[in-house]
Coordinates of C-alpha atoms and ligand atoms in Angstrom, one line a residue:
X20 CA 0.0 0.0 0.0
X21 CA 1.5 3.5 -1.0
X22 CA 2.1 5.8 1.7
X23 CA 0.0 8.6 2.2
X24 CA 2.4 10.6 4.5
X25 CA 6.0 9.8 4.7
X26 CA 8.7 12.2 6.4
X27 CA 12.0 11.2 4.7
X28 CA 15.5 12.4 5.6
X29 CA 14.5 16.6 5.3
X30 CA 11.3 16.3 3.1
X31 CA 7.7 15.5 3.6
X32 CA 6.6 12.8 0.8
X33 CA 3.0 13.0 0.2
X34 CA 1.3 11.0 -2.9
X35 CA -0.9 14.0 -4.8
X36 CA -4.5 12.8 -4.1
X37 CA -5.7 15.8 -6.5
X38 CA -4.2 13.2 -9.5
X39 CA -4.9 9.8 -8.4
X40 CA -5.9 7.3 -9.8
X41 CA -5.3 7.8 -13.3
X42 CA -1.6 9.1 -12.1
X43 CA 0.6 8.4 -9.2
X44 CA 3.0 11.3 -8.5
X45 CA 4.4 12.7 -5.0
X46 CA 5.0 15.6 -4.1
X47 CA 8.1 16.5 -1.9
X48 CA 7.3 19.5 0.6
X49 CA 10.8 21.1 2.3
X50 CA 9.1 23.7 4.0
X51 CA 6.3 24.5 6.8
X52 CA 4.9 26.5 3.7
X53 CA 4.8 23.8 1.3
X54 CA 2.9 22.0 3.7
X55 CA 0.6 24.5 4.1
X56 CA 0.6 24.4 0.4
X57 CA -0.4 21.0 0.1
X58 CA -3.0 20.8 2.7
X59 CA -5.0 23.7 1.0
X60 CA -5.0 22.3 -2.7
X61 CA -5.9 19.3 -1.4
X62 CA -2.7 17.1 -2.1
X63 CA -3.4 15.4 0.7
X64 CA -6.7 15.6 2.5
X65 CA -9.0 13.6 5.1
X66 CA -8.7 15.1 8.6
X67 CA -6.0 12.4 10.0
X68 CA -3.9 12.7 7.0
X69 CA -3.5 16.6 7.6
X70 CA -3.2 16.4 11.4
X71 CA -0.3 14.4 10.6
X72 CA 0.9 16.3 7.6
X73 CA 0.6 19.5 9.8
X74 CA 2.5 17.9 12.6
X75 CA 5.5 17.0 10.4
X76 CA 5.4 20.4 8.7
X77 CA 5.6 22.0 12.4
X78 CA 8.5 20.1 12.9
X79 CA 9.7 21.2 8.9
X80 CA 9.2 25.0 10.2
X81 CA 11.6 24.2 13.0
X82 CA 14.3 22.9 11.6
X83 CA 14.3 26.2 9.4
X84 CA 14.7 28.3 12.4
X85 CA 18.3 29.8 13.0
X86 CA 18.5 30.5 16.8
X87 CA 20.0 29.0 20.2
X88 CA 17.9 31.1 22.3
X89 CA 14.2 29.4 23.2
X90 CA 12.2 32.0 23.3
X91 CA 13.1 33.4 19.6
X92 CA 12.6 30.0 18.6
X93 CA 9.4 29.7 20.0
X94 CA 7.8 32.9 18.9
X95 CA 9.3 32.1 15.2
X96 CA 7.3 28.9 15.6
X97 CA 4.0 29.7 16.5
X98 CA 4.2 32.3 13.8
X99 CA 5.0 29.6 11.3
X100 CA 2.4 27.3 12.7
X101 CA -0.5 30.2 12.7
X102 CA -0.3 30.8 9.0
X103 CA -0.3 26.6 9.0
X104 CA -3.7 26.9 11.0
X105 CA -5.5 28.6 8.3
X106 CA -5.0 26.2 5.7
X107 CA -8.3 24.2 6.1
X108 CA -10.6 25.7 8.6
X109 CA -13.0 22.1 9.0
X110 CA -11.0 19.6 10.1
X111 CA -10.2 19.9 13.6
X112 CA -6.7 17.6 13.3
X113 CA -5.1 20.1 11.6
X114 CA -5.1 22.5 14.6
X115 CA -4.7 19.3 17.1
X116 CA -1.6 18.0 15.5
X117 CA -0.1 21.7 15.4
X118 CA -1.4 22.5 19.1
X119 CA 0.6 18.8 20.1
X120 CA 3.7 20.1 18.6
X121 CA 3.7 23.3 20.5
X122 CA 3.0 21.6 23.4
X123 CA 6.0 19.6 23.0
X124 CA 7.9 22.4 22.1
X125 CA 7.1 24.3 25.1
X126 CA 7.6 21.3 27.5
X127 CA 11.0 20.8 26.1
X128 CA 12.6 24.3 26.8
X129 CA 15.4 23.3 28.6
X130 CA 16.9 20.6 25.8
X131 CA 19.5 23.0 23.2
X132 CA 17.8 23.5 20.1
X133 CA 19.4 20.8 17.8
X134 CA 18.1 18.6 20.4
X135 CA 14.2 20.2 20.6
X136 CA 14.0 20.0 16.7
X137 CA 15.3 16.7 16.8
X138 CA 12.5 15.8 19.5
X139 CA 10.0 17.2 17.7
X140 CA 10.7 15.3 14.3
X141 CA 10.2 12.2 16.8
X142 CA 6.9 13.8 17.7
X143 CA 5.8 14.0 14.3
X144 CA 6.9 10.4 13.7
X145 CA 5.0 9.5 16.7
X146 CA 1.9 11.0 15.7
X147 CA 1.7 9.2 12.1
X148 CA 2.6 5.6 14.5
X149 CA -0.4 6.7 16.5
X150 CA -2.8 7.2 13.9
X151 CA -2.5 3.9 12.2
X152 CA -2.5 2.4 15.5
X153 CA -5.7 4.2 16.3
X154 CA -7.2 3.2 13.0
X155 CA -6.9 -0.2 13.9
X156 CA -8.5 0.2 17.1
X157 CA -11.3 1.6 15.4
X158 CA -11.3 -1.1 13.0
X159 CA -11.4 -4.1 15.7
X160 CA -14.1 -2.2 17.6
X161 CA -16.2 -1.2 14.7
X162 CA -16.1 -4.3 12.7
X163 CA -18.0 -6.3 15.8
X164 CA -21.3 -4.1 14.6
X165 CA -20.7 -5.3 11.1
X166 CA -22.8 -8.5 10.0
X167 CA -21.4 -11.3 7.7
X168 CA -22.9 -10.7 4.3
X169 CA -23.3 -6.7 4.7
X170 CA -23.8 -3.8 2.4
X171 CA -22.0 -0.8 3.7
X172 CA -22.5 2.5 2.1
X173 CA -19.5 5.1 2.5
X174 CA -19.5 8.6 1.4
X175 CA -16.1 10.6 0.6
X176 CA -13.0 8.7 1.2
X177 CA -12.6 7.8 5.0
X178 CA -9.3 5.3 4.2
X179 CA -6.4 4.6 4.4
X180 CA -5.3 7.6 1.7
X181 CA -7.6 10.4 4.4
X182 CA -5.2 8.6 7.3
X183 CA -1.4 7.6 7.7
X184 CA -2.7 4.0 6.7
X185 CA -5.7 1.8 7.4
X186 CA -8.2 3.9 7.6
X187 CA -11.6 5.1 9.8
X188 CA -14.4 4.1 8.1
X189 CA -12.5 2.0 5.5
X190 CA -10.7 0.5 8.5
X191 CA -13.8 -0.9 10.0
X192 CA -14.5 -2.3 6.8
X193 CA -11.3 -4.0 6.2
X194 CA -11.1 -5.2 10.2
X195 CA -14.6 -6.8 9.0
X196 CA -13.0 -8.7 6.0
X197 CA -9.8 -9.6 7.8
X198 CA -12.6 -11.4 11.0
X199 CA -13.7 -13.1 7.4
X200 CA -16.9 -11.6 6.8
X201 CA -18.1 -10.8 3.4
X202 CA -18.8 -7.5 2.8
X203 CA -19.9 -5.3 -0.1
X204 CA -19.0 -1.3 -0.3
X205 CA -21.3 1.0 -2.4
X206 CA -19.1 4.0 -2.7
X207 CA -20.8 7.6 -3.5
X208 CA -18.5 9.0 -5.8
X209 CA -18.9 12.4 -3.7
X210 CA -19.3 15.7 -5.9
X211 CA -17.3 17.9 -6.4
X212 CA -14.2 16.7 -5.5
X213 CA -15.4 12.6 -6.1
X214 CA -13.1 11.3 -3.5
X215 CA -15.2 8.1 -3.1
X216 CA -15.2 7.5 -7.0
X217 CA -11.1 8.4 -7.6
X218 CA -10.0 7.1 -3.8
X219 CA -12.2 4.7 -2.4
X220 CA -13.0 2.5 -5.5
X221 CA -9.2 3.0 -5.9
X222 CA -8.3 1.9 -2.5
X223 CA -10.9 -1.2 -2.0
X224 CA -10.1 -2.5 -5.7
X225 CA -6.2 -2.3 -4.6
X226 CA -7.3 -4.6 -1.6
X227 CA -9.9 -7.1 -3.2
X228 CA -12.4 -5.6 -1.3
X229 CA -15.6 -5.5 -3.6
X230 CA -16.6 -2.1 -4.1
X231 CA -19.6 -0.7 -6.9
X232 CA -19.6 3.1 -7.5
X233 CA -22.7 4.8 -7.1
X234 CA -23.5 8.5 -8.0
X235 CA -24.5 11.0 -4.8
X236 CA -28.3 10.3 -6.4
X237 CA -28.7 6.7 -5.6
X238 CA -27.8 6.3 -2.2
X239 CA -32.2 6.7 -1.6
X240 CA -32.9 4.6 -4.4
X241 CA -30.3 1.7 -3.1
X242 CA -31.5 1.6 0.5
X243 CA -35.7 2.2 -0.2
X244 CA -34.9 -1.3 -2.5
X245 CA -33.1 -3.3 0.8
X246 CA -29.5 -3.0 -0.9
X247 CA -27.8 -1.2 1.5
X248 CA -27.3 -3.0 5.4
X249 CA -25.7 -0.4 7.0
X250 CA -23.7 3.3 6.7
X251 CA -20.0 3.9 7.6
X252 CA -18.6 7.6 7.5
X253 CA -15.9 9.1 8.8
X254 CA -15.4 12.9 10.4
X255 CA -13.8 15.8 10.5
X256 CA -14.8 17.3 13.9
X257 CA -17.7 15.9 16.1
X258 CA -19.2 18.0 18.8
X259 CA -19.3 17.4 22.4
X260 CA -23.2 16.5 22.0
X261 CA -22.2 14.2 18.8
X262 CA -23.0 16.4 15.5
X263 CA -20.8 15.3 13.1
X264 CA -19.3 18.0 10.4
X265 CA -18.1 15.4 7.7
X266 CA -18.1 15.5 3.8
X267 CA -20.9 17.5 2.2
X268 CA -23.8 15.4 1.4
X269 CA -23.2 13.0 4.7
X270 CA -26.4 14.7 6.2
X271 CA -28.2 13.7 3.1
X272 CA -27.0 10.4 3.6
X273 CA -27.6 10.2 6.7
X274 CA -31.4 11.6 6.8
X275 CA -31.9 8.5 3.9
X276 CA -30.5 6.2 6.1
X277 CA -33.1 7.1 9.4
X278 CA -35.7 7.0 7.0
X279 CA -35.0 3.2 6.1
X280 CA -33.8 2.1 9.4
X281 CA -30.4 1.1 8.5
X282 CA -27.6 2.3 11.2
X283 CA -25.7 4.9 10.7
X284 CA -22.0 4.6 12.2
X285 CA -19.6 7.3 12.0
X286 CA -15.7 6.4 12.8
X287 CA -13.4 9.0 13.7
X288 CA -10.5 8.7 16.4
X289 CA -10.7 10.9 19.4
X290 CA -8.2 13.8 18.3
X291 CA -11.1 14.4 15.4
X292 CA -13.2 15.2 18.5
X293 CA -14.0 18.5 19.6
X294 CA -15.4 19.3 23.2
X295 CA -14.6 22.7 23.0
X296 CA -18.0 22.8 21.0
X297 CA -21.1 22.4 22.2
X298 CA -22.9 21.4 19.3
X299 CA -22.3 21.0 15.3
X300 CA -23.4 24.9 15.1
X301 CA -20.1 26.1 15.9
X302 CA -18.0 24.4 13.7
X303 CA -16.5 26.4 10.9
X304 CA -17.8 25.0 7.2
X305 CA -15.4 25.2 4.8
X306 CA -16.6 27.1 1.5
X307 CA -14.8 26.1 -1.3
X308 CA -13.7 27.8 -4.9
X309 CA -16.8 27.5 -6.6
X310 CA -14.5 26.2 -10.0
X311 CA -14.2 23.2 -8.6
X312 CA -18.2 22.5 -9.2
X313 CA -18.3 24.7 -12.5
X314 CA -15.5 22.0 -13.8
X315 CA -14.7 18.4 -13.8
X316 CA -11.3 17.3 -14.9
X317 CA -10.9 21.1 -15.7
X318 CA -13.2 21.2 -17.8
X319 CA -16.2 23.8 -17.8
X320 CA -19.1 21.5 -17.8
X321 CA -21.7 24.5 -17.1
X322 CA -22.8 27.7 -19.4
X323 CA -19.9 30.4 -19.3
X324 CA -20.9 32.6 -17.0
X325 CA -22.6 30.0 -14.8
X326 CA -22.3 30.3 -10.7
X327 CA -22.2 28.0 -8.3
X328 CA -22.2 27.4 -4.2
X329 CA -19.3 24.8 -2.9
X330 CA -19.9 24.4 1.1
X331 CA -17.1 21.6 1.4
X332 CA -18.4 19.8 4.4
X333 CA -22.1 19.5 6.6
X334 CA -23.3 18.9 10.1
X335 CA -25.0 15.7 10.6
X336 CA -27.4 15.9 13.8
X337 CA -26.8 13.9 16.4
X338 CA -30.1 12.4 16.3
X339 CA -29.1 10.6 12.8
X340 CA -25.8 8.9 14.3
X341 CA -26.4 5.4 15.3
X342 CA -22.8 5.2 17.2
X343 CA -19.8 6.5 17.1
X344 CA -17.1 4.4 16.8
X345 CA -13.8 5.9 18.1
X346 CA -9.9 4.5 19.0
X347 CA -11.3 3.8 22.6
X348 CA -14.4 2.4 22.3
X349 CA -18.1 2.4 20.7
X350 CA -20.0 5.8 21.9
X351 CA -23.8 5.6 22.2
X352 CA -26.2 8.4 22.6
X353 CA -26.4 10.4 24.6
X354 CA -23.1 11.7 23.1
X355 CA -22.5 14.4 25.7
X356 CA -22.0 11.7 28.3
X357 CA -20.5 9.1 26.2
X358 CA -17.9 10.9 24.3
X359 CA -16.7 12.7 27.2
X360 CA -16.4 9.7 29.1
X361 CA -14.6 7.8 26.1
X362 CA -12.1 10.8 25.9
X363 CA -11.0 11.0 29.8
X364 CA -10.0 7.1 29.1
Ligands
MRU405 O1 -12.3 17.5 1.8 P1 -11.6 16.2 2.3 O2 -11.4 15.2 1.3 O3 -10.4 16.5 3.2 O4 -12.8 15.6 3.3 C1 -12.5 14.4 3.9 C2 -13.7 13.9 4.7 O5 -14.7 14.5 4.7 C3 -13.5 12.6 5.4 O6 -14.7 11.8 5.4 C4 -13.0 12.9 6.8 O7 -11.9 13.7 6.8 C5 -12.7 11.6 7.5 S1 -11.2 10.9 6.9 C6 -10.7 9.6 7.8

């Protein structure tokens, strides 16, 4: 399995998710900037992947500072990491992974500063460990709601391309294959940006995992005709009470899926949780160029002239998520006691 993130020697390797499948290039970032680059065109994406991608380029941005003196080297770094911040405003990761590396930074004051930039590219490395450890947490927990003979539907690409490997919601899916359950993945191909038709058929087919595309119109017409057993999704920042901001058109999915009774699991691990928020309200939506629904493949496939709105992710109430299935365990409603409780583990 390629590697979505991989920190090598003074680089940041990261396969371009904007050109997969049809072509599999990487992209080297050297900087804290290129990161940042990266992160905002999309390069790599899913709310893991950055909160690793931002940790390594927080510890990128340190080796480029030029002082012995802590304090200079610590106001030079959170003034690289604030302009980091802003890259994607959704995904809550991104500002975890950067937050952890601070921490770190700050907790380490008295090593010299080869030593603090050398601890913090061990940080980094630790966080990318971490997540595909967490992934297969997630996986072993989740895959014990998972019948034999199932149906998931998945929306966007929750895998091992949105994480350091494995996946959220594709890692409860290939935990369920690897207890030897046979399962079946409809995959919305996920306008605009069709991460579930590009990555997730990509990723499932590389695996032998059978997978049949559907377009963001079918999910209704699949489960109203008993097709579709149950919904897996991943997240980019759930709410202390449990609203989920995820991929736009989850909601959709996720109203379809109350309506016909099938459960609706979101995975996530618990850095992807917020409790900062009280409810889905809060959290920042990212709105998008609107080109990137105007065009496919670059290429104008409206009038010239033609508008168009491109809110990048949604809130899915609480009220529509069956569980949540995180790193330390299965949360059930009532999420404000459950997540909380799951988190302090
Ligand atoms: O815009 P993206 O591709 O970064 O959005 C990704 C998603 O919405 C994923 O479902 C989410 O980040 C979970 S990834 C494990």
């Amino acid at each position: 399995m390629i590697k979505t993130v991989e920190y090598l020697g003074d680089k940041v390797r990261m396969i371009d998710q904007t050109r997969l499948p049809l072509e599999k290039v990487f992209i080297d970032c050297k900087t804290i900037e290129d990161v940042a680059d990266a992160i905002k065109t999309m390069v790599v994406r899913g709310a893991p992947a950055i909160g690793v991608s931002a940790a390594m380029g927080v510890s990128l941005g340190a080796e480029s500072i030029q002082t012995d003196n802590f304090d200079s080297f610590y106001i030079q770094l959170e003034d690289k990491c604030s302009a980091l911040a802003k890259s994607r405003p959704t995904a809550v990761n991104l500002a975890w992974g950067i937050e952890r590396m601070k921490r770190v930074a700050r907790e380490s004051k008295s090593l010299s500063i080869p030593k603090l930039k050398e601890k913090l590219k061990q940080e980094s490395l630790d966080i990318c460990k971490e997540d595909i450890e967490s992934n297969m947490a997630m996986g072993s927990f989740g895959q014990t709601l998972i019948d034999d003979g199932s149906t998931i539907l998945t929306h966007c690409n929750a895998g091992a391309l949105a994480t350091a490997g494995f996946g959220t919601a594709l890692g409860v899916i290939r935990a369920a294959v690897n207890a030897g359950k046979k399962i079946e993945v409809l995959a919305d191909e996920t306008r605009p940006f069709l991460q579930g038709a590009r990555l997730t058929v990509w990723e499932l087919m590389e695996d032998n995992i059978p997978v049949k595309l559907i377009t963001d119109n079918m999910s209704g017409f699949f489960m109203k005709n008993k097709q579709v057993d149950a919904v897996v999704v991943g997240a980019d920042r759930i709410a202390g009470n449990g609203d989920v901001a995820n991929k736009i058109g989850t909601y959709m999915v996720a109203v379809l899926a109350q309506k016909h009774q099938i459960p609706f699991y979101v995975a996530a691990p618990i850095s992807t949780l917020d409790l900062s928020l009280n409810s889905g309200e809060e959290i920042p939506i990212e709105e998008r160029s609107e080109d990137e629904v105007i065009s496919l493949n670059n290429k104008r496939i409206t009038p010239e002239g033609a508008i168009a709105a491109h809110p990048a992710f949604d809130i899915t109430p609480n009220d529509l998520v069956t569980s949540i299935i995180t790193d330390k365990g299965i949360a059930k409603p009532p999420y404000t006691t459950s997540l909380k409780n799951l988190s302090e583990q």
